[in-house]
Coordinates of C-alpha atoms in Angstrom, one line a residue:
Chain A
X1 CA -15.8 0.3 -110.9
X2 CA -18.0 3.7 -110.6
X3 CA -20.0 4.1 -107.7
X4 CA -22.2 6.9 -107.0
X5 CA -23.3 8.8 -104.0
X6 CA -25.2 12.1 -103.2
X7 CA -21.9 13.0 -101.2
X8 CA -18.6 12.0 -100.4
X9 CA -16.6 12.2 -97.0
X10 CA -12.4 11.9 -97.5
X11 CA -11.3 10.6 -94.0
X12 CA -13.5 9.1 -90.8
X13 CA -11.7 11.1 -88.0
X14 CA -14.1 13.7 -86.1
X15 CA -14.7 16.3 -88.5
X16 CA -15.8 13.8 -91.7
X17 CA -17.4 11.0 -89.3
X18 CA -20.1 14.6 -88.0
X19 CA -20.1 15.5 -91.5
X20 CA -21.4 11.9 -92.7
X21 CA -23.6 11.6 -89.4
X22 CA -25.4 14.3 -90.0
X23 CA -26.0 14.0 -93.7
X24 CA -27.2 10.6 -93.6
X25 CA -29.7 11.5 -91.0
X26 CA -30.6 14.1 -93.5
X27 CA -31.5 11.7 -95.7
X28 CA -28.4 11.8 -97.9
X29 CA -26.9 8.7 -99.7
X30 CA -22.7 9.4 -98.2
X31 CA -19.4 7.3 -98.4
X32 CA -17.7 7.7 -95.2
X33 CA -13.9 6.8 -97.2
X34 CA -11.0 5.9 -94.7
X35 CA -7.8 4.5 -95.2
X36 CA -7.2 2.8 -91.8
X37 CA -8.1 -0.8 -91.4
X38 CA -11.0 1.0 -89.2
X39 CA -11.9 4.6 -88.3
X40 CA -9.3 6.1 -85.5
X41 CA -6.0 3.5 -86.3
X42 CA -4.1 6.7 -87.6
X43 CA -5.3 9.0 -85.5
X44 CA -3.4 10.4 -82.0
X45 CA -3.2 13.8 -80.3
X46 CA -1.8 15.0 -76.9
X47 CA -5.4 16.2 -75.7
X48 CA -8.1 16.4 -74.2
X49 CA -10.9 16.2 -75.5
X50 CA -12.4 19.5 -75.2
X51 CA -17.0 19.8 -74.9
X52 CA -18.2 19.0 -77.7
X53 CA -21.3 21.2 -78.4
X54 CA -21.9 20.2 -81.8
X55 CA -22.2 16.6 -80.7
X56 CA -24.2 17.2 -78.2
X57 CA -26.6 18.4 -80.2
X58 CA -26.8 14.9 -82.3
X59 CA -26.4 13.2 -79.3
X60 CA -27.9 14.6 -76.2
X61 CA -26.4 12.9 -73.3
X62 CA -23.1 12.5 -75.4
X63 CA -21.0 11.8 -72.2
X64 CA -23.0 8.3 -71.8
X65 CA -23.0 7.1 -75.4
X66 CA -19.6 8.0 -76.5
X67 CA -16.5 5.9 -75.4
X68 CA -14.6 8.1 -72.7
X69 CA -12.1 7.7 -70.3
X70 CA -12.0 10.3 -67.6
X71 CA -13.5 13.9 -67.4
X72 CA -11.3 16.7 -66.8
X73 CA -11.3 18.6 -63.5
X74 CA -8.0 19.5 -62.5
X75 CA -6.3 21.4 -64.7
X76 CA -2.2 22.3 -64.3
X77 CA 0.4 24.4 -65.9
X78 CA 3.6 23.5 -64.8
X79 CA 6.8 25.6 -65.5
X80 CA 10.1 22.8 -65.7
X81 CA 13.6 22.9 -65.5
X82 CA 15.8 20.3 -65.3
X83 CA 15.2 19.7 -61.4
X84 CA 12.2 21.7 -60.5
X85 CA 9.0 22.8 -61.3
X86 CA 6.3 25.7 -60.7
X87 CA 2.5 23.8 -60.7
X88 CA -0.6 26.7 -61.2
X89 CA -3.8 24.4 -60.6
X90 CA -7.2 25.0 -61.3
X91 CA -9.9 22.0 -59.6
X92 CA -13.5 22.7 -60.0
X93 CA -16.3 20.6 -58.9
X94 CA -18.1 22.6 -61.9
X95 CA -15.9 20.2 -64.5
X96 CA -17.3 17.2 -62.5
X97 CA -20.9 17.4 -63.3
X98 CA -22.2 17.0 -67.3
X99 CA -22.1 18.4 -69.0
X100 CA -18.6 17.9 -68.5
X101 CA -16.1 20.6 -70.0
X102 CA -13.4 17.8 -71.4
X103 CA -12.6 14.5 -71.3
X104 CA -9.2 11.8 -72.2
X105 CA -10.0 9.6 -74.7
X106 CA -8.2 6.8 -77.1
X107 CA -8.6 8.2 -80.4
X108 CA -8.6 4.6 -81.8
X109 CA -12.1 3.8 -79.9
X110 CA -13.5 7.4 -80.0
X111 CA -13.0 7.7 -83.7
X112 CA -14.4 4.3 -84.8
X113 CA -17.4 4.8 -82.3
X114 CA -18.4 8.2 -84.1
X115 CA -18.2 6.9 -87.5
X116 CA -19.6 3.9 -86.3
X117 CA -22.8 6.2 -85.8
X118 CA -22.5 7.6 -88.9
X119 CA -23.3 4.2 -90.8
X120 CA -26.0 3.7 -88.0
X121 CA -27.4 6.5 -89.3
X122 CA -27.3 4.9 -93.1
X123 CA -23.5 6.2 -94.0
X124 CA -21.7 3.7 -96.3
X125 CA -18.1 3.5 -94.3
X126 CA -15.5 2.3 -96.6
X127 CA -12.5 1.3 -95.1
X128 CA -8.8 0.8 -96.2
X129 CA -9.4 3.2 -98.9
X130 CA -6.4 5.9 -99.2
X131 CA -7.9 8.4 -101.9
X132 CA -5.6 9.4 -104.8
X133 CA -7.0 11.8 -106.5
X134 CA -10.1 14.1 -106.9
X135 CA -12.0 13.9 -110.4
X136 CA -12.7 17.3 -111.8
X137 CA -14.7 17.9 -115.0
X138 CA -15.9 20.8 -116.3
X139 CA -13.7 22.6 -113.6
X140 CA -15.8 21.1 -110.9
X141 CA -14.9 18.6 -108.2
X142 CA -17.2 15.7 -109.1
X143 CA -15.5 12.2 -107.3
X144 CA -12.5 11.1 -105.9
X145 CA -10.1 7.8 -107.1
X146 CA -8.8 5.3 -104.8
X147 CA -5.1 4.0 -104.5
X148 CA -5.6 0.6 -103.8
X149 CA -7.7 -0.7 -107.3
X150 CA -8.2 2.7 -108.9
X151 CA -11.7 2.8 -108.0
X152 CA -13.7 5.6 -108.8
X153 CA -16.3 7.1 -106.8
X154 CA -18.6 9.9 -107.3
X155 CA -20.7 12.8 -106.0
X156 CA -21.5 16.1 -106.6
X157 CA -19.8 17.1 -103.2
X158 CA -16.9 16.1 -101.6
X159 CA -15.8 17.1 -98.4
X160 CA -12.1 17.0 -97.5
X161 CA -11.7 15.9 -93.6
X162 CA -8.2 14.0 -94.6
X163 CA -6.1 15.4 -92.0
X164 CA -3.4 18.0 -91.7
X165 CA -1.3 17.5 -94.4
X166 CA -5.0 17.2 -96.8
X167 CA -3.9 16.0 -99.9
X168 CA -7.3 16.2 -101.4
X169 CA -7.6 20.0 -100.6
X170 CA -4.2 20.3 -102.0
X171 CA -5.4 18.0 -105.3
X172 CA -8.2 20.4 -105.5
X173 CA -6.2 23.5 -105.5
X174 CA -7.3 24.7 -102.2
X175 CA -3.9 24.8 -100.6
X176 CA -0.6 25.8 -101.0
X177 CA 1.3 22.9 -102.4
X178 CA 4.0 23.5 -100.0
X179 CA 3.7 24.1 -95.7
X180 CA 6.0 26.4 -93.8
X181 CA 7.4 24.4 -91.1
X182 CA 7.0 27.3 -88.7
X183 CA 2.7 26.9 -88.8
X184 CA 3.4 22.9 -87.6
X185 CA 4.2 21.1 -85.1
X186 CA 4.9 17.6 -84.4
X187 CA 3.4 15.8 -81.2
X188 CA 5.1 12.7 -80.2
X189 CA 3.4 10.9 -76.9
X190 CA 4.2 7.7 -75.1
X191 CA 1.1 5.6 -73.4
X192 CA 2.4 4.6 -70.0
X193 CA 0.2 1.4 -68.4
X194 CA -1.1 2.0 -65.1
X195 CA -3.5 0.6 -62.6
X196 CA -6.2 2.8 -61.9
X197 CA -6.1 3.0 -58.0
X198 CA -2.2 4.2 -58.2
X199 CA -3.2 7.2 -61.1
X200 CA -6.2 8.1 -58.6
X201 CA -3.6 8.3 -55.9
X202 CA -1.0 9.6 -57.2
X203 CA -3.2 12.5 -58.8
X204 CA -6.1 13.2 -56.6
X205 CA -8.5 11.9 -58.0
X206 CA -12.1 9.9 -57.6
X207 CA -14.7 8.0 -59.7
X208 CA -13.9 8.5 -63.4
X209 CA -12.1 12.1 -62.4
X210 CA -9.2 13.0 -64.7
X211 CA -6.5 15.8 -64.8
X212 CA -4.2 17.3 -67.9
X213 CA -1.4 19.2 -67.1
X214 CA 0.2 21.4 -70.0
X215 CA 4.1 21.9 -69.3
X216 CA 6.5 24.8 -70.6
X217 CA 10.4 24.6 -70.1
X218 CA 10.7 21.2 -70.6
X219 CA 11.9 20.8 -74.2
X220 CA 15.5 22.3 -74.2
X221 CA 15.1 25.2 -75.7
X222 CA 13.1 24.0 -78.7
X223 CA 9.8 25.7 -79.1
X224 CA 7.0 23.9 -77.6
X225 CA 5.5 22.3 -75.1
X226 CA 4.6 19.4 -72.5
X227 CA 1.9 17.3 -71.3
X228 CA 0.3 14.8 -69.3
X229 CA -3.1 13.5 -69.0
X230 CA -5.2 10.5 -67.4
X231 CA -6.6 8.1 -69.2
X232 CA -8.8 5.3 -66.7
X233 CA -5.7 3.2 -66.3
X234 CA -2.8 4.9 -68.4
X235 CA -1.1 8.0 -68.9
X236 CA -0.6 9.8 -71.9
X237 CA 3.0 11.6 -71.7
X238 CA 4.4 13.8 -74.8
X239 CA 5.8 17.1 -76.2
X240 CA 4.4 19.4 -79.1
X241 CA 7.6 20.3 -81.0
X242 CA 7.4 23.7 -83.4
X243 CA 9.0 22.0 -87.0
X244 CA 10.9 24.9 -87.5
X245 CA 12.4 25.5 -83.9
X246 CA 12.7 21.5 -84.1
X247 CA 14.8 21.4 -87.3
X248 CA 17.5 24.1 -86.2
X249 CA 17.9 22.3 -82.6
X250 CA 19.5 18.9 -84.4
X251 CA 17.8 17.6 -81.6
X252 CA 15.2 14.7 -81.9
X253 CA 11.6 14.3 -80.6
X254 CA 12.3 10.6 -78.9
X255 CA 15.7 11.7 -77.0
X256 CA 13.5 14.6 -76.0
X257 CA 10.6 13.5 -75.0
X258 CA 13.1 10.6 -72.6
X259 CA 14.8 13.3 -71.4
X260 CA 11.5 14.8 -70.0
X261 CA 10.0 11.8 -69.1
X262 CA 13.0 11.2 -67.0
X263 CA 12.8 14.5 -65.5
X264 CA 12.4 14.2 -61.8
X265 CA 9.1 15.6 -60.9
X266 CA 7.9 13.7 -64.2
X267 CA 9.6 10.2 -63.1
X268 CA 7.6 10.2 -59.8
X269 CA 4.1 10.5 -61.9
X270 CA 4.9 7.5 -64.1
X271 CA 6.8 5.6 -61.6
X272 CA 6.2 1.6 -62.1
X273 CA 4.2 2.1 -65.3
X274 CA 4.8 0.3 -68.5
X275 CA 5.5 1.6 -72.3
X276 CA 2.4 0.7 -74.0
X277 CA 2.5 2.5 -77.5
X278 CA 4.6 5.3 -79.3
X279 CA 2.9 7.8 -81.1
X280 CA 3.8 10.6 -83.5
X281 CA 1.4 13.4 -85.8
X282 CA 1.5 16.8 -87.2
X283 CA -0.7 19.4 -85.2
X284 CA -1.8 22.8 -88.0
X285 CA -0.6 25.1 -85.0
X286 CA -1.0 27.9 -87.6
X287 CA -4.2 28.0 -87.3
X288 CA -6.1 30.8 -89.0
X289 CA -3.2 32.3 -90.7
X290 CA -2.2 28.4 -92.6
X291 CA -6.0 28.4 -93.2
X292 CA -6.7 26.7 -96.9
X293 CA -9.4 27.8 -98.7
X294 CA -12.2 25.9 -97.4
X295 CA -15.3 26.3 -100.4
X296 CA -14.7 24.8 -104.2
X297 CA -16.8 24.3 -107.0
X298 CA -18.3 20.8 -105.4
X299 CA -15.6 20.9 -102.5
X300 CA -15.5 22.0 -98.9
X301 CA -12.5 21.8 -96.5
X302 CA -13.1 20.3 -92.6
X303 CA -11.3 19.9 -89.3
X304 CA -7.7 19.9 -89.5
X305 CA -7.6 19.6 -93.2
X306 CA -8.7 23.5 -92.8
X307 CA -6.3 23.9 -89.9
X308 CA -8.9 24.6 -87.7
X309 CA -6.6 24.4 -84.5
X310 CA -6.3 26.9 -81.7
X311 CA -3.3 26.9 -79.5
X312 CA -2.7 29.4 -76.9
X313 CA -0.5 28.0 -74.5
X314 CA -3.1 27.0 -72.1
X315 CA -5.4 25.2 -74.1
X316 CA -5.0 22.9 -77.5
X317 CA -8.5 23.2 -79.5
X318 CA -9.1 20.8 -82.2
X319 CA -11.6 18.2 -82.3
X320 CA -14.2 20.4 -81.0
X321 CA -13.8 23.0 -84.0
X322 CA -13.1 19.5 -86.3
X323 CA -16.9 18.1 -85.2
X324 CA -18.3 22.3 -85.0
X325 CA -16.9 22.4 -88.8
X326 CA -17.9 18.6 -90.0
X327 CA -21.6 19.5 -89.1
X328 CA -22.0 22.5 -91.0
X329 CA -20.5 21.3 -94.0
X330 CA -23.0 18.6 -93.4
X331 CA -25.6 21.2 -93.1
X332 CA -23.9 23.0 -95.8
X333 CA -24.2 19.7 -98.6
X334 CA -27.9 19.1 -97.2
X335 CA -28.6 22.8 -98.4
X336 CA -26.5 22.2 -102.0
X337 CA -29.2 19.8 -102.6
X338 CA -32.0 21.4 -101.7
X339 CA -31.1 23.7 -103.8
X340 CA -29.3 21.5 -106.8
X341 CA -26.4 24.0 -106.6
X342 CA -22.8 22.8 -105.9
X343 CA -21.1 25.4 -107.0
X344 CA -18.5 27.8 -105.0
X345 CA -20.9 30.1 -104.7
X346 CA -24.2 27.6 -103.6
X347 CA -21.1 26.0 -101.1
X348 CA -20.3 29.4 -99.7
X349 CA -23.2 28.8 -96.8
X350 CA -20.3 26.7 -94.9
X351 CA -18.0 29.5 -94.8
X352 CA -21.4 32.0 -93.5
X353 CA -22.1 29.2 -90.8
X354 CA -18.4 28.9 -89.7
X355 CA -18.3 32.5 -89.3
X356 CA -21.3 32.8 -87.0
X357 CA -19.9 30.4 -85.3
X358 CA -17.3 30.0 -82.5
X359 CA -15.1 28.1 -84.6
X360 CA -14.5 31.0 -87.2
X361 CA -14.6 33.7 -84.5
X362 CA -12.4 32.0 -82.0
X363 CA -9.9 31.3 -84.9
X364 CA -9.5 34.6 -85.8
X365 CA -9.8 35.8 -82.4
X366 CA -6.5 34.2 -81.2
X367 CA -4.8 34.6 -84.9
X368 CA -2.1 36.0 -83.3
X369 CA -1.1 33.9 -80.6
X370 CA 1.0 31.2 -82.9
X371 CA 3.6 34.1 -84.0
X372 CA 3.2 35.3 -79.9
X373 CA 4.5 31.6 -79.3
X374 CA 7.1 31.9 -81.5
X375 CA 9.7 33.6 -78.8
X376 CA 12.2 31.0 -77.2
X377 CA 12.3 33.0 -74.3
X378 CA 9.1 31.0 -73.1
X379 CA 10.4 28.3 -73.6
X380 CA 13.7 28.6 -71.5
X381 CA 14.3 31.5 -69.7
X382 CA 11.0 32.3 -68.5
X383 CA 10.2 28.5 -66.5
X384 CA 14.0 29.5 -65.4
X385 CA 13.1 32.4 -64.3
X386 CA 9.8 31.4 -62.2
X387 CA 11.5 28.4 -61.0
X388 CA 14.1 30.1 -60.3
X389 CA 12.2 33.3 -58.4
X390 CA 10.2 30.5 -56.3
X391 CA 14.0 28.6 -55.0
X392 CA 15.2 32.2 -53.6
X393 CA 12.1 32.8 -51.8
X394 CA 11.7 29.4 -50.0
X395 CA 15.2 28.8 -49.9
X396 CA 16.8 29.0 -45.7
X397 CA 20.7 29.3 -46.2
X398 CA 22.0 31.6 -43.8
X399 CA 22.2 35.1 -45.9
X400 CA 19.9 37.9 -45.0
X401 CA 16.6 38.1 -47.0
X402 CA 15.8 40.5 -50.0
X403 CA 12.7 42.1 -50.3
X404 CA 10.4 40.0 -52.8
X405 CA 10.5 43.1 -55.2
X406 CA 13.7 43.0 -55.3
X407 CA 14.3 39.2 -55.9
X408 CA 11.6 39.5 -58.2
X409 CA 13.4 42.6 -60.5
X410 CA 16.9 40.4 -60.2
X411 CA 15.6 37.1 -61.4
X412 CA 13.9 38.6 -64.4
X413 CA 16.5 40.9 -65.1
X414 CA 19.1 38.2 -64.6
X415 CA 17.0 35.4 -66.8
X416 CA 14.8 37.4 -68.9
X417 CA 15.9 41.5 -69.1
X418 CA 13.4 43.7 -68.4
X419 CA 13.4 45.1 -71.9
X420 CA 12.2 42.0 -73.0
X421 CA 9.8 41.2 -70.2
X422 CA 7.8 44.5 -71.1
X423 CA 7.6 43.5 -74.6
X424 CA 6.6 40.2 -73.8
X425 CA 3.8 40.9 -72.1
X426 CA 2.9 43.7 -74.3
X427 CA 3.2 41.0 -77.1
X428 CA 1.1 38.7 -75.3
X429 CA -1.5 40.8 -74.2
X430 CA -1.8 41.6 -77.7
X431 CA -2.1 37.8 -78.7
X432 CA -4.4 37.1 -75.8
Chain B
X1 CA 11.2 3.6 -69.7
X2 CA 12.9 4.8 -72.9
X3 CA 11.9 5.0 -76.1
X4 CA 14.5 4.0 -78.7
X5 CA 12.9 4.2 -82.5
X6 CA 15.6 1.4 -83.6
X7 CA 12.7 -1.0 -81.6
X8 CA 9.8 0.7 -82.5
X9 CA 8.2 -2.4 -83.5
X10 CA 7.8 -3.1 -79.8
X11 CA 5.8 -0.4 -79.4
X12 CA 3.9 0.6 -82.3
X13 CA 2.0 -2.0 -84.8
X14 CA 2.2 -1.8 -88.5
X15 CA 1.0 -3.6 -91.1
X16 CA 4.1 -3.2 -93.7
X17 CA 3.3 -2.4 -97.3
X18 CA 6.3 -3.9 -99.3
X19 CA 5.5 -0.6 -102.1
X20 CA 6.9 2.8 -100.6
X21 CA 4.9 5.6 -100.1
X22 CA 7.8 7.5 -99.9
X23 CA 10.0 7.5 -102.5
X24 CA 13.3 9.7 -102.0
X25 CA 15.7 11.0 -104.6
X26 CA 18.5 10.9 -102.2
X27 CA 21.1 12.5 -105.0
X28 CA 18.6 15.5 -104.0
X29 CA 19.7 15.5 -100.0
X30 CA 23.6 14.7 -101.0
X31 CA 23.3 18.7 -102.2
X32 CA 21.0 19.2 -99.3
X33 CA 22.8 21.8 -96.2
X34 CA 20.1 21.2 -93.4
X35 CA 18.8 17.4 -93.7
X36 CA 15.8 18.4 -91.1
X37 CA 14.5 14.8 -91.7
X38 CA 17.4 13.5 -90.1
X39 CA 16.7 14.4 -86.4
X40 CA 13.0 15.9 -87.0
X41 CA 11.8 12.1 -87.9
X42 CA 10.1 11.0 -84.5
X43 CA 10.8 6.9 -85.9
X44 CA 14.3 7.9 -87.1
X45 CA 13.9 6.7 -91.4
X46 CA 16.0 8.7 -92.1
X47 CA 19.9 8.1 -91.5
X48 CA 22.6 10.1 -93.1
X49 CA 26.6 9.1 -93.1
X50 CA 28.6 11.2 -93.7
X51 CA 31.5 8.7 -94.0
X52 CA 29.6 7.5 -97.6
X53 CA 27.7 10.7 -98.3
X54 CA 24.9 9.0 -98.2
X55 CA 21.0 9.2 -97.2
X56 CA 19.1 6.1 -96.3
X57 CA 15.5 5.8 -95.7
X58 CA 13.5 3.0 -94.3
X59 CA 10.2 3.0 -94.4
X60 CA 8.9 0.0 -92.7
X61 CA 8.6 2.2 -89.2
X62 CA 7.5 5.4 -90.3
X63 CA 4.5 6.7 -88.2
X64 CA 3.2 8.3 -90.6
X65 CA 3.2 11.8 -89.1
X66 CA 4.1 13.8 -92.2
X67 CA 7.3 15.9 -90.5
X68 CA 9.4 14.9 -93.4
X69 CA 7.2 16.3 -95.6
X70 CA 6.9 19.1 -93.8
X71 CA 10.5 20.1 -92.7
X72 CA 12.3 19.3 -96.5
X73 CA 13.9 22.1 -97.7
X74 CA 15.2 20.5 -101.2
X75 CA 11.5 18.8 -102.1
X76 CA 13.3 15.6 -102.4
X77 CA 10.8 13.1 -102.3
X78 CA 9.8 11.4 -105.6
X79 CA 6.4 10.1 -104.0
X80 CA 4.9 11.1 -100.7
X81 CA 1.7 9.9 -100.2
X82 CA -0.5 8.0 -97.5
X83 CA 0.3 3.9 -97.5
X84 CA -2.5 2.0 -99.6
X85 CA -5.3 1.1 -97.7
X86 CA -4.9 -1.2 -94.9
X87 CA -1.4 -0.6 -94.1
X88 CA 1.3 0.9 -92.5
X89 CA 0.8 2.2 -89.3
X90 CA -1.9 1.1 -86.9
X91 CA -2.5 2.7 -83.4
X92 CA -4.5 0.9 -80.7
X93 CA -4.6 3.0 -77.9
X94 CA -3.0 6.4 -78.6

């Protein structure tokens, strides 16, 4: 079976479903291909869902018509040790007003609403179809096979939104066969059910408010991070684990990720609540340094498929650059054929709209901040060190008081060194 | 609350494919010094004894999260692909 279409969309998460949304409104005959029963079944992250200004523009009042679950407006770091932990807040009644800057969402019923637009807008959404293999002829990427019967399908553009690990990028040529385990990381997250009315309580919150909180010094030593965020009525728990860090520990995500949940100051948040659903997938923390090469002859790269992730400790970026990058390759196959050119070169006006864009701009802006991350001190010594700081200067036990200076220099030079301190903040001020 | 990956069923749907998509030529890991798989896997596939000298992998729970891939030093895998369509892992909430 051959089946042809003016354009061709490898996966239905964020980044392809805007690519075939705004293709078909342009008029363009697109297969929306995913291999899930329906759009979102393979899909998690940690995250919040960050504005989405791309998708605002194809749907003005976005925060009524998509399928959300609280908006953002509290806002936490936490540094963790084993028994305590240092909370920086930010609350602003600016995040509580659209548009709103970020909302929790299930990916399941976010995903499968945005694609479902997509075919609203004419798309042809094909489901349960794992792609095999691009077709190239004459040098040129020209269709795409399936796994399941071998079907063929073709187009003179394909655009590769399938994920972090993008086998179809890779089938193309685009990138390196193999990954270094220090540019991923795995995110593992456990759904805990609660009722709404207790999460509101126990968080401070109203109406459809919602907070995330990002956590550092709660993953033994192994590079990475925490987090905790409210959906209506459940909780989304996990850890971000560096692969590389991750491998040399021995130690696993799940006995990890129970350790923090189990965590005192943790235990009190999800007190009562109920495993719903285990979750693993890779996050392209290497963001503009794993960068594929994005334009082909009849190819462009979206999403996380082009590791188009932004991580700087405070913030995880990656649907909003996925949907910012699936629209412009959109824009970029509309303008192939207006012109009849599908070459690299007739492609290349994606990679010219990504870099006037934030996504290109922020992704080379914070290029640095992945190898910045990559210093175990953060992830130990320093939550130590502040938690530790914070217990001498509320602690009452008898013994004359220090100045705070002076606690201050003896905790970092007792957790950190003050050689080290210096160049970490030189480094990060660098990175930052 | 604890999440043990030996009953991952009872957390985590999936639609099992009885074909593989992973294939592993485990004479490849007996030679193998790191064995990342074996504590990187989040749904624990991967099991290795050292009594037999022996890697076993189990593919029915795998959450498809492409760490293995990722974290193999030796490149031992035969076949590592997505599951056909329509199977293997399926999130409902996540």
């Amino acid at each position: 079976m051959k089946q042809s279409f003016d354009a061709i969309v490898v996966g239905a998460g964020p980044a392809g479903s805007s690519a075939a949304l705004t293709m078909a409104r342009a008029g363009l005959k697109v297969a929306l291909l995913e291999r899930g029963d329906f759009p979102g079944e393979k899909n998690m992250f940690g995250g919040v869902l960050h504005r989405l200004t791309a998708l605002e523009e194809a749907f003005p009042d976005f925060w009524n018509q998509a399928p959300l679950e609280r908006h953002i407006v509290k806002k936490s770091l936490t540094f963790m040790t084993g028994e305590s932990s240092f909370n920086v807040n930010f609350d602003t009644e600016a995040s509580d007003r659209p548009p709103y800057n970020g909302y929790t969402i299930y990916r399941p019923r976010f995903d499968r609403w945005l694609a479902e637009e997509a075919v609203k807008a004419g798309a042809t959404l094909l489901t349960r179809s794992t792609v095999d293999d691009v077709v190239i002829e004459k040098g040129k990427v020209v269709g795409v096979t399936m796994l399941r019967d071998g079907a063929e399908l073709r187009a003179p553009v394909v655009i590769a939104a399938d994920g972090v690990l993008s086998f179809t990028a890779k089938k193309a040529g685009l990138r390196r066969p193999k990954f270094d385990p220090s540019h991923q990381a795995v995110g593992v997250k456990a759904m805990v059910d609660l009722p709404k009315e207790v999460i509101d309580d126990r968080f401070g919150l109203v109406r459809d408010q919602g907070a995330s909180n990002e956590i550092v010094g709660c993953t033994e030593g192994v590079r990475g991070g925490g987090y905790l965020y409210t959906n209506y009525d459940s909780l989304s728990i996990g850890l971000v684990l560096h692969l590389s860090s991750l491998s040399q520990s021995g130690k696993t995500p799940y006995d990890l990720l129970n350790a923090f949940m189990k965590q005192p100051q943790m235990a009190k948040m999800l007190r009562g609540g109920r495993l719903l659903e285990y979750s693993a997938h890779l996050v392209p923390e290497g963001g503009y340094e794993m960068m594929p090469e994005i334009v082909g002859d009849g190819i462009l790269v979206a999403g996380d498929a082009a590791a188009m992730c932004i991580v700087t400790g405070l913030n995880l970026e990656g649907i909003n650059l996925a949907t910012q990058s699936g629209v412009l390759a959109g824009k970029a196959a509309v303008e192939a054929h207006a012109k009849k050119d599908f070459s690299r070169a007739g492609l290349a006006v994606y990679r010219r709209m990504l870099e006037e864009s934030y996504v290109l701009k922020d992704l080379k802006l914070y290029r640095r901040t992945p190898g910045m991350l990559h210093n175990d001190r953060i992830y130990s010594q320093y939550p130590e060190m502040v938690c530790g700081l914070m217990d001498e200067i509320y602690r009452i036990d008898g013994a004359p008081k220090d100045t705070m200076t002076k606690v201050l220099l003896r905790a970092a030079r007792e957790k950190v060194g003050l050689k080290n301190l210096l160049a970490d903040v030189y480094s990060g001020w660098r990175a930052l | 609350m604890n999440i043990n990956p030996d009953e991952i069923f009872d957390t985590t749907s999936f639609n099992v494919d009885r074909e593989p998509h992973i294939v592993l030529d485990t004479e490849i890991c007996k030679k193998c010094d790191q064995r990342a798989c074996v504590n990187a896997c989040p749904a624990r596939c991967y099991t290795w004894s050292e009594e037999d000298g022996k890697m076993t992998f189990v593919h029915d729970g795998c959450l498809e999260c492409g760490t293995c891939y990722v974290v193999c030093a030796r490149d031992a895998f035969t076949r590592w692909r997505y599951p056909r369509g329509g199977f293997g892992v399926s999130y409902r909430m996540t």
